[in-house]
mmCIF file of C-alpha atoms and ligand atoms in Angstrom:
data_model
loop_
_atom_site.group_PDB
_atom_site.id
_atom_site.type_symbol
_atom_site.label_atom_id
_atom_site.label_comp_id
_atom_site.label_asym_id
_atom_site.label_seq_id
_atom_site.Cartn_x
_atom_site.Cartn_y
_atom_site.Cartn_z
ATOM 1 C CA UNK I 1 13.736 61.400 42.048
ATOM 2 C CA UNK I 2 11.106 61.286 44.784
ATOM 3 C CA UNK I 3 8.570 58.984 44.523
ATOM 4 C CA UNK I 4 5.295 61.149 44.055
ATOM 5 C CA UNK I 5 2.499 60.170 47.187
ATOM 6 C CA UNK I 6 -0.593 60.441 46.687
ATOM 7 C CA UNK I 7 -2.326 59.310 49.929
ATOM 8 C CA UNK I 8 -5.554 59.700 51.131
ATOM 9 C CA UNK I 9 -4.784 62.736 53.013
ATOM 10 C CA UNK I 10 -3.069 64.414 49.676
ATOM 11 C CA UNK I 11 -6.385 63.680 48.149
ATOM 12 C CA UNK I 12 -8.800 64.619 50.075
ATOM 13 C CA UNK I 13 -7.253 67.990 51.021
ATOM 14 C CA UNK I 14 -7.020 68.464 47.274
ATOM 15 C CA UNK I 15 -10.642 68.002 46.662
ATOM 16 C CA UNK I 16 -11.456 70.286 49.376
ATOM 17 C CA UNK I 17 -8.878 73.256 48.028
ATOM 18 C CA UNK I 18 -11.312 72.137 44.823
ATOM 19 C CA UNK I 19 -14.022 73.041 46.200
ATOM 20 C CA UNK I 20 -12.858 76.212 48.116
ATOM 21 C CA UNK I 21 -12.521 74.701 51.365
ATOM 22 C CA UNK I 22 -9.068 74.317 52.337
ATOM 23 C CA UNK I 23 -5.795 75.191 51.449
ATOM 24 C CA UNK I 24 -2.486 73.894 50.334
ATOM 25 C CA UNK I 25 -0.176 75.386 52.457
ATOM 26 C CA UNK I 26 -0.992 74.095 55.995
ATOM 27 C CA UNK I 27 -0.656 70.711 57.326
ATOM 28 C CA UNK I 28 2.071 68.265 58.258
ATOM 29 C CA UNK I 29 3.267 66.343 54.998
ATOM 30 C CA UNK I 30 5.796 63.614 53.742
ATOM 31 C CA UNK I 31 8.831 64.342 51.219
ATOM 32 C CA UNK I 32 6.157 62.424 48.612
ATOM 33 C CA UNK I 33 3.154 63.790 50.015
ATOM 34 C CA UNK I 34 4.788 67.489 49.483
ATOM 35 C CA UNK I 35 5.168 66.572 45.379
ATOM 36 C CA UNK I 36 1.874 65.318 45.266
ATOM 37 C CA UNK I 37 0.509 68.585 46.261
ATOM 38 C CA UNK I 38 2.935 70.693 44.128
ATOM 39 C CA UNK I 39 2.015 68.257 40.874
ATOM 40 C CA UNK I 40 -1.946 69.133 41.316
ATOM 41 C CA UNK I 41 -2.035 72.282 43.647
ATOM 42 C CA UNK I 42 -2.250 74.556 40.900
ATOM 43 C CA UNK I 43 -4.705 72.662 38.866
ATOM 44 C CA UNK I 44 -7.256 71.740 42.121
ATOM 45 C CA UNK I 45 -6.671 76.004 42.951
ATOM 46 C CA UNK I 46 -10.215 77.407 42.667
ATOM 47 C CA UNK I 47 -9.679 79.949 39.250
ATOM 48 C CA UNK I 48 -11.658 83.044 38.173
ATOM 49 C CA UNK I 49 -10.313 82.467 34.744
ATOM 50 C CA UNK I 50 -10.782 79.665 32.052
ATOM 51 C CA UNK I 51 -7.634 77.172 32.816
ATOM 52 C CA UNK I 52 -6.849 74.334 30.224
ATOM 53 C CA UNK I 53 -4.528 71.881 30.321
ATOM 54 C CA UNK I 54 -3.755 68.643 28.830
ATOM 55 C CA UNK I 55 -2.177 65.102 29.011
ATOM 56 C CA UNK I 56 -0.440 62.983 26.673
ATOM 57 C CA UNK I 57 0.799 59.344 27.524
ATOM 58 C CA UNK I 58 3.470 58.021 25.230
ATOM 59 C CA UNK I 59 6.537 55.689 24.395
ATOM 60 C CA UNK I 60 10.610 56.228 25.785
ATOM 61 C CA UNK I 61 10.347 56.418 21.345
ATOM 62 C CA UNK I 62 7.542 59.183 21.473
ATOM 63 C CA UNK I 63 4.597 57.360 20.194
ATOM 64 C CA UNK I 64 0.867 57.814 21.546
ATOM 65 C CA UNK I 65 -0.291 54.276 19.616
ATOM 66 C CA UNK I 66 0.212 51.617 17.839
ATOM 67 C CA UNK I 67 0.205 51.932 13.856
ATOM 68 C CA UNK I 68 -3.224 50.206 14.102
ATOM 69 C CA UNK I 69 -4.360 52.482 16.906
ATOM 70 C CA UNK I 70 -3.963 50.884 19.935
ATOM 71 C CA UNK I 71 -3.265 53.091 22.728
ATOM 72 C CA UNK I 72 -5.147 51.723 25.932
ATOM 73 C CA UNK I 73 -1.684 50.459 28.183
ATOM 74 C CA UNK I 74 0.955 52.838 27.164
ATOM 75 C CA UNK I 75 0.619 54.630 30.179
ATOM 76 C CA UNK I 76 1.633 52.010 33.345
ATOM 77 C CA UNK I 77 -0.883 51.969 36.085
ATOM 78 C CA UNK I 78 0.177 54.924 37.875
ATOM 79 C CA UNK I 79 0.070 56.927 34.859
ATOM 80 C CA UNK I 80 -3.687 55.886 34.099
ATOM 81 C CA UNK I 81 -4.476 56.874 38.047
ATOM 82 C CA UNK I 82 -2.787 60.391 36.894
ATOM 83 C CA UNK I 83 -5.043 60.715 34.303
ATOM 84 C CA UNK I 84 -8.395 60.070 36.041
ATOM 85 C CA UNK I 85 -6.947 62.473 38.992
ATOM 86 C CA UNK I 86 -6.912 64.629 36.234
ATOM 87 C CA UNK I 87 -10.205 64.028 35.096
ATOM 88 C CA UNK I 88 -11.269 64.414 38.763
ATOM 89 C CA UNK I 89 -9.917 67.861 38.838
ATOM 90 C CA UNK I 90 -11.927 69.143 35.653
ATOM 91 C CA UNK I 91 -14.986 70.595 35.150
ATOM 92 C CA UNK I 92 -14.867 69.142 31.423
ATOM 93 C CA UNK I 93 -12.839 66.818 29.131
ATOM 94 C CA UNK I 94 -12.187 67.360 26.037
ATOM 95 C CA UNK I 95 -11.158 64.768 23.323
ATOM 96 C CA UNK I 96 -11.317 64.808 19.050
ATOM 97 C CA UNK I 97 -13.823 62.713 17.181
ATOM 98 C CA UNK I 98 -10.896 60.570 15.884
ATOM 99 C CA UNK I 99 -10.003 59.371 19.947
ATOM 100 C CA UNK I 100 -13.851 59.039 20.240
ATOM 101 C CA UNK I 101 -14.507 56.723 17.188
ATOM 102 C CA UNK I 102 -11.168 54.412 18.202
ATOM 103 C CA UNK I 103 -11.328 54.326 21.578
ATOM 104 C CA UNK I 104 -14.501 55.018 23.060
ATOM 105 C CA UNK I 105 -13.060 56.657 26.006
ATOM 106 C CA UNK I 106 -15.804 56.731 28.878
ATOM 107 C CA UNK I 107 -13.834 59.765 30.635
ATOM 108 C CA UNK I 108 -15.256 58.874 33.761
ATOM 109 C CA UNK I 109 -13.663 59.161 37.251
ATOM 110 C CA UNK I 110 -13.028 55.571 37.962
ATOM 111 C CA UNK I 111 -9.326 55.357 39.526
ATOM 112 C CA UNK I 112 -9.725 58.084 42.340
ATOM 113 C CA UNK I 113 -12.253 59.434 44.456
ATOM 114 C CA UNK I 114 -13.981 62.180 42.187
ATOM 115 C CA UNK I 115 -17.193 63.302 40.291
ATOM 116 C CA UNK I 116 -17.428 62.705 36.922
ATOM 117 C CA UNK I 117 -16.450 66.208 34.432
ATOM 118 C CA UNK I 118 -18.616 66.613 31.752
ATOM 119 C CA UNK I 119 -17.623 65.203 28.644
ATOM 120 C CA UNK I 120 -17.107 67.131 25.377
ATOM 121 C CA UNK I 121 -15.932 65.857 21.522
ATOM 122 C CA UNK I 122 -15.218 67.470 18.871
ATOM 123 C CA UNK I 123 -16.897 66.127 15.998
ATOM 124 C CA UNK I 124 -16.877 69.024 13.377
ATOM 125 C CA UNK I 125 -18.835 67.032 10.184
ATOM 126 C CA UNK I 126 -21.084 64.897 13.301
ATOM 127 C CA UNK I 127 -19.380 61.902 12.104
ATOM 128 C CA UNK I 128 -19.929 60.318 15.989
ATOM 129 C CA UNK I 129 -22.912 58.140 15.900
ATOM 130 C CA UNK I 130 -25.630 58.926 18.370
ATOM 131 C CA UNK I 131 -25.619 55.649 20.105
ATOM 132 C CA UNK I 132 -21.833 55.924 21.272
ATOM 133 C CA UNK I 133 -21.192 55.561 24.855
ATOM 134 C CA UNK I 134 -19.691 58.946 25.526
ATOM 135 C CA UNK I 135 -23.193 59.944 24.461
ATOM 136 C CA UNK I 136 -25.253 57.705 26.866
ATOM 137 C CA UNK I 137 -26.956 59.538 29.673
ATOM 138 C CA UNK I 138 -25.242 58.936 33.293
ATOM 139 C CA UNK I 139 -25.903 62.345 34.748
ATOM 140 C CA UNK I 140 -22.743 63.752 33.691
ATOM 141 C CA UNK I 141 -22.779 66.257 30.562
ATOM 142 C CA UNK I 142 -22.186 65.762 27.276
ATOM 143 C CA UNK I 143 -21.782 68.314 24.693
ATOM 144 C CA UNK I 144 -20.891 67.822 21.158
ATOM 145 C CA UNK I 145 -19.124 70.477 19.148
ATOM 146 C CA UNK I 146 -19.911 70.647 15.623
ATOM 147 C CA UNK I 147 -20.124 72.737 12.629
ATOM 148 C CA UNK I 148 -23.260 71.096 11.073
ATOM 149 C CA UNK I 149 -26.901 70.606 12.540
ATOM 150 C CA UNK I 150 -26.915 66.812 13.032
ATOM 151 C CA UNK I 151 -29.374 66.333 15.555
ATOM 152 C CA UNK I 152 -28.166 64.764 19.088
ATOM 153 C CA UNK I 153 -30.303 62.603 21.473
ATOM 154 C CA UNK I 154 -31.803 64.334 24.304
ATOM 155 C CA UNK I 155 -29.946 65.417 26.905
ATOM 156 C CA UNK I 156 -26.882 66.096 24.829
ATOM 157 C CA UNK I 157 -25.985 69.923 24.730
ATOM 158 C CA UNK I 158 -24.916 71.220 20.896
ATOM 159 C CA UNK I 159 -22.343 73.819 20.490
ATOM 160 C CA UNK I 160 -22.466 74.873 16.559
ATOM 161 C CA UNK I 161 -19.540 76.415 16.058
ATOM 162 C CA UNK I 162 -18.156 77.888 12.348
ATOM 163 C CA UNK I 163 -15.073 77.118 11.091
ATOM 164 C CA UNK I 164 -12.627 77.929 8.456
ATOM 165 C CA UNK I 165 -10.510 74.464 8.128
ATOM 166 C CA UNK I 166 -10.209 73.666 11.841
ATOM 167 C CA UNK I 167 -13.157 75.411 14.461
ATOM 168 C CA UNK I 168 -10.557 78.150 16.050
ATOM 169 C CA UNK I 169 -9.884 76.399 19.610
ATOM 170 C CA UNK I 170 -10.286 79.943 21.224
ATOM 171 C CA UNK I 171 -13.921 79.838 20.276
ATOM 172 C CA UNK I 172 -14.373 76.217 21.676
ATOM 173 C CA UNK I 173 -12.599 77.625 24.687
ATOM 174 C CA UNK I 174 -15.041 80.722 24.869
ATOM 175 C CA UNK I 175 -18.422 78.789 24.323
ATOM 176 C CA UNK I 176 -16.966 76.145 27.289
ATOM 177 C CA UNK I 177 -16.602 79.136 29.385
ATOM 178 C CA UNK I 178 -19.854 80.224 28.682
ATOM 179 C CA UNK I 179 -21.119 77.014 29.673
ATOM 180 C CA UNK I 180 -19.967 77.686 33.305
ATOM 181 C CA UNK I 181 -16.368 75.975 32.798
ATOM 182 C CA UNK I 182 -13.346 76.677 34.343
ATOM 183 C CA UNK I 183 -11.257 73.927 34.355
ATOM 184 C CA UNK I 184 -10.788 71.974 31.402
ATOM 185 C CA UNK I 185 -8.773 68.819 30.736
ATOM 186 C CA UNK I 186 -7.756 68.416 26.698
ATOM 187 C CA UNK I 187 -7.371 64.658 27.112
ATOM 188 C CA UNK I 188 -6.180 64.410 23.170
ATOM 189 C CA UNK I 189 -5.476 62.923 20.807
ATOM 190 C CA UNK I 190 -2.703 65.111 19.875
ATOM 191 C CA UNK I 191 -4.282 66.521 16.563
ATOM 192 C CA UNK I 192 -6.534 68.041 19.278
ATOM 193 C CA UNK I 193 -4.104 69.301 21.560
ATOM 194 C CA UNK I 194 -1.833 70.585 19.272
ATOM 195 C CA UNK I 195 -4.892 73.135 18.042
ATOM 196 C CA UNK I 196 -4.906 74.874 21.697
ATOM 197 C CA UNK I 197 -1.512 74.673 22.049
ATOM 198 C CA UNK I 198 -0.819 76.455 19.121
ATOM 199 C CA UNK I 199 -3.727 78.890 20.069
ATOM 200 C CA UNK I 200 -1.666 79.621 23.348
ATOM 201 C CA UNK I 201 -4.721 78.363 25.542
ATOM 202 C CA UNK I 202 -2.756 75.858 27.427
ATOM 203 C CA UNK I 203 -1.867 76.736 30.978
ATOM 204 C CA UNK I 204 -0.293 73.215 31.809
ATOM 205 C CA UNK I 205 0.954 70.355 29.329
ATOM 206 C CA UNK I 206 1.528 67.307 30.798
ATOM 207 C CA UNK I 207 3.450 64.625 29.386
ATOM 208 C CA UNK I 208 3.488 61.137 30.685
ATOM 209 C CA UNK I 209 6.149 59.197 29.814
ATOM 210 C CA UNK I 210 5.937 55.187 30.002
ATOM 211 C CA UNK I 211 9.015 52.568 29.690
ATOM 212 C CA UNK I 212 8.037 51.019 26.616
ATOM 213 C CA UNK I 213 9.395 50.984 23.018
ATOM 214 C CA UNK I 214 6.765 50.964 20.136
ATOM 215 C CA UNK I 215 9.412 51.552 17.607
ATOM 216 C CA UNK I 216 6.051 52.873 14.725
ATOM 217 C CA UNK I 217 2.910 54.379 15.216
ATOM 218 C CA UNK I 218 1.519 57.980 15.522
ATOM 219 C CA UNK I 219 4.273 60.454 17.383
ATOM 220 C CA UNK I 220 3.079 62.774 20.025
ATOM 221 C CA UNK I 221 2.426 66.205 19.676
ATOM 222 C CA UNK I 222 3.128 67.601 15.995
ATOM 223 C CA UNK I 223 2.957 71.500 15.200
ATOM 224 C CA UNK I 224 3.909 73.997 12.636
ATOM 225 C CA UNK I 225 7.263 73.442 11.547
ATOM 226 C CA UNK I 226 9.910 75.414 12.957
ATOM 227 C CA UNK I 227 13.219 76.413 11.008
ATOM 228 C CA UNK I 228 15.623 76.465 14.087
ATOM 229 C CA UNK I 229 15.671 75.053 18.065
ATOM 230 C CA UNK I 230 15.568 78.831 18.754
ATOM 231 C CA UNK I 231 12.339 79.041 17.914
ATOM 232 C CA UNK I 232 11.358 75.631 20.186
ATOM 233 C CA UNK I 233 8.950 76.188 22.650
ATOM 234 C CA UNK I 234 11.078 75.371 25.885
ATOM 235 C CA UNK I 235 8.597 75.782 29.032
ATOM 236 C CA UNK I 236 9.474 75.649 32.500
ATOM 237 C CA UNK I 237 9.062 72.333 33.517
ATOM 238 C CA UNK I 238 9.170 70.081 36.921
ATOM 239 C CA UNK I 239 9.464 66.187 36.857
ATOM 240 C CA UNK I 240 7.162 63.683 38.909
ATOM 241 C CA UNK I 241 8.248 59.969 39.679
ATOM 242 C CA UNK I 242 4.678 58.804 39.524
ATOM 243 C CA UNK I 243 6.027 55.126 39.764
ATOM 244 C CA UNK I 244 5.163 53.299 36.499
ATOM 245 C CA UNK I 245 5.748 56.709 34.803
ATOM 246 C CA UNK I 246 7.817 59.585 34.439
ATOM 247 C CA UNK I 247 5.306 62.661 34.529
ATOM 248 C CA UNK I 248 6.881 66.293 32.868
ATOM 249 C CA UNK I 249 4.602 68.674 33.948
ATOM 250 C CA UNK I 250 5.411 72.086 31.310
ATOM 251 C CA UNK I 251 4.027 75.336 32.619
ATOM 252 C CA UNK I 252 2.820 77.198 29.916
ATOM 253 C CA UNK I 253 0.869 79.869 31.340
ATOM 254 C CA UNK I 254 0.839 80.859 35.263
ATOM 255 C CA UNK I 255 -3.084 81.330 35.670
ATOM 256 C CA UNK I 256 -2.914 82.683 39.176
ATOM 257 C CA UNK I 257 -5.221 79.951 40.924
ATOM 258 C CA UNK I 258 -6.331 81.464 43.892
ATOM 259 C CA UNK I 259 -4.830 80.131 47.593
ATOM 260 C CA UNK I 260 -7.859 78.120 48.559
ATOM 261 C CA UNK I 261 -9.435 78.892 52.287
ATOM 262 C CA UNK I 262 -6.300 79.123 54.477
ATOM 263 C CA UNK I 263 -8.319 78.530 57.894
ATOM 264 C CA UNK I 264 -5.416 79.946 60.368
ATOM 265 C CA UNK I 265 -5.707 83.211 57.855
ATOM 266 C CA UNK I 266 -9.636 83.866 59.000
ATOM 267 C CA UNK I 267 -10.170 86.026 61.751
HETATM 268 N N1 NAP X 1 -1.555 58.294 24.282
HETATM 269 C C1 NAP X 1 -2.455 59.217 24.551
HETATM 270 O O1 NAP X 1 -2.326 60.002 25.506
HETATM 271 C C2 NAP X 1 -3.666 59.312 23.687
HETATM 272 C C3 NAP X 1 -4.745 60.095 24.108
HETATM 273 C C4 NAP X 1 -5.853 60.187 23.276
HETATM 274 C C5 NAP X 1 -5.845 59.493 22.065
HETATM 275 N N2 NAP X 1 -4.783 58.726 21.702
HETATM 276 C C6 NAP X 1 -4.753 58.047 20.398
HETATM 277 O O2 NAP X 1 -4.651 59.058 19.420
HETATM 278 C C7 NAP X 1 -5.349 58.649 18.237
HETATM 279 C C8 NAP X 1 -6.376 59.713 17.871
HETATM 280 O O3 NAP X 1 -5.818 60.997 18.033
HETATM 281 P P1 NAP X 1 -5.638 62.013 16.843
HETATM 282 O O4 NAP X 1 -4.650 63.029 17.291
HETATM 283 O O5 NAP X 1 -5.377 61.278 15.562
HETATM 284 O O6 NAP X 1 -7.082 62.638 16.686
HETATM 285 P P2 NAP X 1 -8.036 63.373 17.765
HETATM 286 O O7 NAP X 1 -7.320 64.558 18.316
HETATM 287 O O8 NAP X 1 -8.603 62.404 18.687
HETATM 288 O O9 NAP X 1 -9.234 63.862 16.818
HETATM 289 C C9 NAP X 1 -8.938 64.788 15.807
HETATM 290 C C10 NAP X 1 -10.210 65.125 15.068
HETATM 291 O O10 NAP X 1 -11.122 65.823 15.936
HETATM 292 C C11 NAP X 1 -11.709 66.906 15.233
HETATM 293 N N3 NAP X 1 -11.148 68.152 15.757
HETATM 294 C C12 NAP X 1 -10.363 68.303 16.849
HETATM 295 N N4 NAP X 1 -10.094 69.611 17.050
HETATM 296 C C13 NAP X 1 -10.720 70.289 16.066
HETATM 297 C C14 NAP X 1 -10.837 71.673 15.734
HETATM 298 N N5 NAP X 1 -10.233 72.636 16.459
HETATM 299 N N6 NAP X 1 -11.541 72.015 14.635
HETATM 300 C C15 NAP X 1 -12.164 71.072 13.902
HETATM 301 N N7 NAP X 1 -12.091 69.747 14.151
HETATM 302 C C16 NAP X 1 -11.392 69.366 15.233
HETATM 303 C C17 NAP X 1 -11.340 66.695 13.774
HETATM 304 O O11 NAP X 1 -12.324 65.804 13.270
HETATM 305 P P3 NAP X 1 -12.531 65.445 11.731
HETATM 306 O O12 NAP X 1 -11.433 64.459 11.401
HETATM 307 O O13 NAP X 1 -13.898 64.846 11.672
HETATM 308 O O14 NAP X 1 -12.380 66.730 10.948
HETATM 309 C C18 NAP X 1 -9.962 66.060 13.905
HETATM 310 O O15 NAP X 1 -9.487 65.382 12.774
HETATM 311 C C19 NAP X 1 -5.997 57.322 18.554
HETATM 312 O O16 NAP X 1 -5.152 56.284 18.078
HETATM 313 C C20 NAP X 1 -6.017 57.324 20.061
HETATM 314 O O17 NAP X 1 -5.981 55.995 20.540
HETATM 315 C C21 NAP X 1 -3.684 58.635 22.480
#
């Protein structure tokens, strides 16, 4: 399998499709170079539409932690660079109030060139404490989905949002998208991915996968049982050698990102 190259050429030419400057399909590239820009193409594509998708790093065994909760190196270091590219590409991140409390995740853009998305949690019963760092103000956004009226610091936007067991995810899609988002990264854990998922919001799933055995802990994804494989989801799905890690990158929905600004199609 190709090595995946992301150079400084791939990503800068990315940023600029991002921001509706360039395109993808000019320009002289490597074999690797060429994967790069088919593995985040789509996602850097200016979109009319909402388009969500989400990462999971695990185990060769399928785990996302430790039984204790530790899930900071599963992913090698290519496979946290592909997650902050990620990141990069979003207007938002999204992650559950369980990832929030154990990790403290700073979802900041710290292993490419990139701004910083806004960062959202959802924290239905507001059981994150005010003075957590995803909360702290460094000019990004931060929003906090809940469905009670804890008060938030300053700064922090409040999207109260009702809910009948679980806050549907197509209304935490909706009030995003109201918020001016378009691309949205569902960084996890996988209680919170598996709620779009199963909502059928998810254009892209991506699924990192890192050489290391845990052998116990929390599996990945885990959704309504099925009775047969027929009824499996089975998406179309390409493969990335991103070095350290194996990427499978399932298309779930085609979202029609538009072209970018193809300069030798102007006039
Ligand atoms: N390997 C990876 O890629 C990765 C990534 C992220 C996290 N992790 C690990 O995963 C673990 C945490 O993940 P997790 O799956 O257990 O939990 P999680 O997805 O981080 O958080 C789930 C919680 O968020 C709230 N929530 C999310 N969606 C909701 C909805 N639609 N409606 C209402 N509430 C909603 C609920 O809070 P309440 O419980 O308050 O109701 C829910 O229990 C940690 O160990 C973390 O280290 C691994």
């Amino acid at each position: 399998m190709q090595r995946t190259s992301v150079t400084k050429a791939v990503w800068e030419r990315l940023l600029a499709v991002k921001s509706g400057t360039a395109c993808l399909c000019c320009g002289e590239w490597s074999q690797g170079e060429r994967e790069a820009l088919a593995l985040y193409g789509a996602l850097a594509a200016p979109t009319r539409s909402l388009q969500l998708f989400a990462q999971i790093g695990q185990s060769l065994d399928g785990r996302v932690a430790t039984e204790t909760g530790d899930a900071r190196d599963i992913s090698g270091a290519d496979g946290l660079a592909h997650l902050h590219r990620l990141r990069a590409l979003a207007d938002a991140v999204v992650i559950g109030v369980k990832t929030a409390l154990h990790d403290s995740p700073r979802l900041t853009v710290r292993l490419a060139e990139g701004d910083h998305p806004a960062r959202v949690v959802i924290d239905p019963d507001g059981r994150l404490p005010n003075d957590a760092g995803l909360l702290l103000d460094d000019s990004a956004r931060r929003i906090v989905i809940q469905a009670c009226d804890i008060q938030r610091p300053a700064g922090v936007e409040v999207i109260r949002l009702d809910r009948e067991g679980w806050i549907a995810a197509r209304d935490i899609a909706n009030a995003l998208s109201d918020l001016g988002f378009r691309k949205i990264l569902i960084e996890g854990g996988c209680i919170t991915i598996a709620q779009f998922l199963e909502a059928g919001l998810l254009d892209r799933l991506h699924i990192a996968i890192a050489p290391l055995l845990i052998g116990s802990g929390p599996q990945g994804l885990t959704t309504t049982p099925i009775p047969s494989l027929a009824q499996a989801l089975r998406p179309e799905t390409h493969t990335f050698n991103l070095g350290s890690d194996v990427l499978f990158d399932c298309i779930l929905a085609e979202n029609a990102p538009l072209a970018g600004v193809c300069p030798e199609a102007l006039p």
